[in-house]
Amino acid sequence: CNINPSKLRKFTLKDFNPRFEPQLGATIAFDSAVASQQVEMYQCEESSTKKNGKKIYSYTKRWFSRWIDATRFHNLTVANQACGSTFAAIRNPRFPANVERNENEPKRMSGGVPVGMFKLHTKLSDKFQADTTVSLSAYTGKFPSNLPAAATTDPVPDITISNTRPIGNFLMTCNSAQVGCVRISLKRNGATHASVFANSGTGGITQQQPTKSSWGSSS
């Protein structure tokens, strides 16, 4: 049966980040049974290898969803050279105070996923996962066409509609990756149809259907 898109939950940035200003919180909206958010920051990372029994430390920059405490690095001189002037000034700054990073906790619609003339009971509805990246290209007109130079502070300033914009499938606080840049991506459920074996239930909400072993194939 078809999943009824008009009866799905409308998710916004505000659902994931309640401390966002109202204007920013409402800029991106999409319908889904379940959705999730991932927040990452471009940071300097330390790694080590052993050579002739001695540890050699190296440093690279990449995206992380957790904060990396650079005060624990073993060779800041090499780290400064590898990760640049922004890192040398503020190390890895902390995430903005107004963004939530509970990306492992997807948000779901209440009342059951609408399939055909029914709504699926909780056990079936919970099987729907946030598995499809939300395209942000349709929202670019709501944001600045270019961003000012990112502020080099710790923590990074709160995310607002004036210091962020969609680049690809990310909402970013910088025009190109640099230490302290934050990016947000969103996922929704991509299913358009569902096939289930369930009792039609009451009130339009399905229920689990007890089955006999003879109904299925033997294993």
GROMACS .gro file of C-alpha atoms in nm:
model
  219
    1CYS     CA    1   0.000   0.000   0.000
    2ASN     CA    2   0.103   0.361  -0.052
    3ILE     CA    3   0.238   0.562   0.239
    4ASN     CA    4   0.022   0.875   0.254
    5PRO     CA    5   0.269   1.169   0.231
    6SER     CA    6   0.007   1.425   0.333
    7LYS     CA    7  -0.031   1.253   0.671
    8LEU     CA    8   0.337   1.225   0.755
    9ARG     CA    9   0.497   1.447   1.017
   10LYS     CA   10   0.652   1.773   0.902
   11PHE     CA   11   1.002   1.804   1.049
   12THR     CA   12   1.194   2.131   1.077
   13LEU     CA   13   1.535   2.235   1.207
   14LYS     CA   14   1.358   2.357   1.519
   15ASP     CA   15   1.254   1.999   1.601
   16PHE     CA   16   1.619   1.904   1.635
   17ASN     CA   17   1.751   2.236   1.767
   18PRO     CA   18   1.494   2.399   1.997
   19ARG     CA   19   1.732   2.686   2.074
   20PHE     CA   20   1.753   2.798   1.711
   21GLU     CA   21   1.600   3.137   1.637
   22PRO     CA   22   1.247   3.095   1.493
   23GLN     CA   23   1.345   3.222   1.147
   24LEU     CA   24   1.626   2.969   1.110
   25GLY     CA   25   1.428   2.691   1.273
   26ALA     CA   26   1.155   2.713   1.009
   27THR     CA   27   1.368   2.751   0.696
   28ILE     CA   28   1.401   2.379   0.622
   29ALA     CA   29   1.093   2.155   0.643
   30PHE     CA   30   1.022   1.808   0.507
   31ASP     CA   31   0.767   1.530   0.557
   32SER     CA   32   0.867   1.190   0.690
   33ALA     CA   33   0.776   0.911   0.929
   34VAL     CA   34   1.113   0.945   1.101
   35ALA     CA   35   1.406   1.186   1.073
   36SER     CA   36   1.752   1.240   1.214
   37GLN     CA   37   2.018   1.508   1.225
   38GLN     CA   38   2.397   1.487   1.225
   39VAL     CA   39   2.613   1.778   1.339
   40GLU     CA   40   2.985   1.780   1.260
   41MET     CA   41   3.276   2.017   1.305
   42TYR     CA   42   3.597   2.040   1.104
   43GLN     CA   43   3.874   1.967   1.354
   44CYS     CA   44   4.237   1.873   1.388
   45GLU     CA   45   4.300   1.510   1.484
   46GLU     CA   46   4.608   1.347   1.631
   47SER     CA   47   4.721   0.998   1.532
   48SER     CA   48   5.036   0.804   1.608
   49THR     CA   49   5.255   0.530   1.466
   50LYS     CA   50   5.554   0.350   1.606
   51LYS     CA   51   5.893   0.361   1.438
   52ASN     CA   52   6.197   0.196   1.591
   53GLY     CA   53   6.007   0.167   1.917
   54LYS     CA   54   5.929   0.541   1.925
   55LYS     CA   55   5.587   0.702   1.882
   56ILE     CA   56   5.556   0.945   1.593
   57TYR     CA   57   5.261   1.184   1.605
   58SER     CA   58   5.088   1.324   1.297
   59TYR     CA   59   4.794   1.562   1.253
   60THR     CA   60   4.516   1.591   0.995
   61LYS     CA   61   4.192   1.785   0.958
   62ARG     CA   62   3.855   1.625   0.895
   63TRP     CA   63   3.490   1.624   1.002
   64PHE     CA   64   3.390   1.487   1.344
   65SER     CA   65   3.060   1.464   1.526
   66ARG     CA   66   3.240   1.470   1.862
   67TRP     CA   67   3.463   1.739   2.008
   68ILE     CA   68   3.837   1.659   2.007
   69ASP     CA   69   4.029   1.808   2.299
   70ALA     CA   70   4.348   1.943   2.140
   71THR     CA   71   4.500   2.031   2.479
   72ARG     CA   72   4.587   1.660   2.501
   73PHE     CA   73   4.792   1.663   2.180
   74HIS     CA   74   5.153   1.554   2.227
   75ASN     CA   75   5.321   1.788   1.977
   76LEU     CA   76   5.141   2.119   1.932
   77THR     CA   77   5.421   2.262   1.721
   78VAL     CA   78   5.367   1.997   1.455
   79ALA     CA   79   4.988   2.023   1.501
   80ASN     CA   80   4.999   2.401   1.438
   81GLN     CA   81   5.197   2.347   1.119
   82ALA     CA   82   4.964   2.075   0.992
   83CYS     CA   83   4.630   2.225   1.091
   84GLY     CA   84   4.688   2.593   1.023
   85SER     CA   85   4.658   2.936   1.179
   86THR     CA   86   4.298   2.902   1.300
   87PHE     CA   87   4.389   2.590   1.494
   88ALA     CA   88   4.698   2.762   1.632
   89ALA     CA   89   4.478   3.046   1.758
   90ILE     CA   90   4.184   2.861   1.912
   91ARG     CA   91   4.267   2.488   1.891
   92ASN     CA   92   3.952   2.284   1.825
   93PRO     CA   93   3.671   2.511   1.946
   94ARG     CA   94   3.363   2.369   2.113
   95PHE     CA   95   3.038   2.328   1.924
   96PRO     CA   96   2.788   2.619   1.916
   97ALA     CA   97   2.575   2.633   2.228
   98ASN     CA   98   2.244   2.639   2.040
   99VAL     CA   99   2.290   2.323   1.833
  100GLU     CA  100   2.190   1.975   1.952
  101ARG     CA  101   2.412   1.676   1.875
  102ASN     CA  102   2.190   1.380   1.967
  103GLU     CA  103   2.219   1.235   1.616
  104ASN     CA  104   2.174   0.882   1.749
  105GLU     CA  105   1.820   0.966   1.860
  106PRO     CA  106   1.591   0.983   1.555
  107LYS     CA  107   1.259   1.161   1.595
  108ARG     CA  108   0.940   0.984   1.492
  109MET     CA  109   0.587   1.085   1.406
  110SER     CA  110   0.322   1.000   1.663
  111GLY     CA  111   0.008   0.801   1.592
  112GLY     CA  112   0.160   0.548   1.353
  113VAL     CA  113   0.283   0.553   0.993
  114PRO     CA  114  -0.015   0.608   0.753
  115VAL     CA  115  -0.025   0.318   0.506
  116GLY     CA  116  -0.327   0.289   0.281
  117MET     CA  117  -0.639   0.334   0.494
  118PHE     CA  118  -0.458   0.230   0.813
  119LYS     CA  119  -0.195   0.352   1.056
  120LEU     CA  120   0.068   0.101   1.159
  121HIS     CA  121   0.099   0.010   1.525
  122THR     CA  122   0.413   0.109   1.713
  123LYS     CA  123   0.612  -0.211   1.662
  124LEU     CA  124   0.578  -0.180   1.283
  125SER     CA  125   0.615   0.199   1.273
  126ASP     CA  126   0.943   0.176   1.464
  127LYS     CA  127   1.093  -0.033   1.184
  128PHE     CA  128   1.103   0.274   0.960
  129GLN     CA  129   1.450   0.429   0.965
  130ALA     CA  130   1.597   0.764   0.864
  131ASP     CA  131   1.784   0.630   0.561
  132THR     CA  132   1.772   0.901   0.292
  133THR     CA  133   1.969   1.227   0.295
  134VAL     CA  134   1.750   1.537   0.269
  135SER     CA  135   1.848   1.749  -0.032
  136LEU     CA  136   1.892   2.113   0.070
  137SER     CA  137   1.912   2.263  -0.280
  138ALA     CA  138   1.552   2.387  -0.265
  139TYR     CA  139   1.628   2.602   0.040
  140THR     CA  140   1.931   2.798  -0.081
  141GLY     CA  141   1.722   3.108  -0.157
  142LYS     CA  142   1.636   3.145   0.212
  143PHE     CA  143   2.001   3.189   0.314
  144PRO     CA  144   2.287   3.427   0.231
  145SER     CA  145   2.452   3.361  -0.105
  146ASN     CA  146   2.791   3.395   0.061
  147LEU     CA  147   2.914   3.385   0.417
  148PRO     CA  148   3.141   3.624   0.605
  149ALA     CA  149   3.470   3.495   0.738
  150ALA     CA  150   3.403   3.255   1.023
  151ALA     CA  151   3.462   3.398   1.369
  152THR     CA  152   3.763   3.242   1.540
  153THR     CA  153   3.622   3.201   1.888
  154ASP     CA  154   3.577   2.918   2.135
  155PRO     CA  155   3.303   2.808   2.144
  156VAL     CA  156   3.192   2.874   1.789
  157PRO     CA  157   2.918   3.144   1.782
  158ASP     CA  158   2.555   3.033   1.784
  159ILE     CA  159   2.425   2.925   1.444
  160THR     CA  160   2.191   3.184   1.291
  161ILE     CA  161   2.031   3.237   0.952
  162SER     CA  162   2.294   3.500   0.871
  163ASN     CA  163   2.602   3.284   0.934
  164THR     CA  164   2.500   2.960   0.763
  165ARG     CA  165   2.390   2.842   0.419
  166PRO     CA  166   2.331   2.516   0.227
  167ILE     CA  167   2.633   2.382   0.039
  168GLY     CA  168   2.555   2.050  -0.127
  169ASN     CA  169   2.350   1.848   0.121
  170PHE     CA  170   2.495   2.027   0.424
  171LEU     CA  171   2.397   2.342   0.610
  172MET     CA  172   2.738   2.499   0.672
  173THR     CA  173   2.883   2.790   0.869
  174CYS     CA  174   3.169   2.843   0.621
  175ASN     CA  175   3.217   2.867   0.246
  176SER     CA  176   3.491   2.604   0.256
  177ALA     CA  177   3.611   2.369   0.527
  178GLN     CA  178   3.830   2.521   0.800
  179VAL     CA  179   3.887   2.443   1.165
  180GLY     CA  180   3.577   2.539   1.361
  181CYS     CA  181   3.340   2.514   1.065
  182VAL     CA  182   3.012   2.338   1.151
  183ARG     CA  183   2.791   2.145   0.913
  184ILE     CA  184   2.447   1.990   0.962
  185SER     CA  185   2.291   1.714   0.755
  186LEU     CA  186   1.942   1.569   0.780
  187LYS     CA  187   1.795   1.232   0.694
  188ARG     CA  188   1.438   1.116   0.636
  189ASN     CA  189   1.272   0.785   0.555
  190GLY     CA  190   1.265   0.726   0.181
  191ALA     CA  191   0.991   0.462   0.163
  192THR     CA  192   0.684   0.536  -0.049
  193HIS     CA  193   0.509   0.198  -0.005
  194ALA     CA  194   0.483  -0.063   0.268
  195SER     CA  195   0.371  -0.425   0.275
  196VAL     CA  196   0.283  -0.572   0.614
  197PHE     CA  197   0.113  -0.874   0.765
  198ALA     CA  198  -0.101  -0.744   1.050
  199ASN     CA  199  -0.448  -0.746   1.201
  200SER     CA  200  -0.665  -0.457   1.079
  201GLY     CA  201  -0.722  -0.368   1.444
  202THR     CA  202  -0.970  -0.107   1.561
  203GLY     CA  203  -0.996   0.264   1.491
  204GLY     CA  204  -0.781   0.227   1.181
  205ILE     CA  205  -0.468   0.127   1.375
  206THR     CA  206  -0.324  -0.214   1.299
  207GLN     CA  207  -0.242  -0.473   1.562
  208GLN     CA  208  -0.008  -0.768   1.574
  209GLN     CA  209  -0.158  -1.076   1.409
  210PRO     CA  210  -0.094  -1.405   1.591
  211THR     CA  211   0.008  -1.672   1.341
  212LYS     CA  212   0.032  -2.047   1.349
  213SER     CA  213   0.353  -2.218   1.252
  214SER     CA  214   0.161  -2.407   0.981
  215TRP     CA  215   0.091  -2.074   0.802
  216GLY     CA  216   0.453  -2.033   0.705
  217SER     CA  217   0.715  -2.255   0.550
  218SER     CA  218   0.905  -2.497   0.771
  219SER     CA  219   1.268  -2.425   0.845
   0.00000   0.00000   0.00000
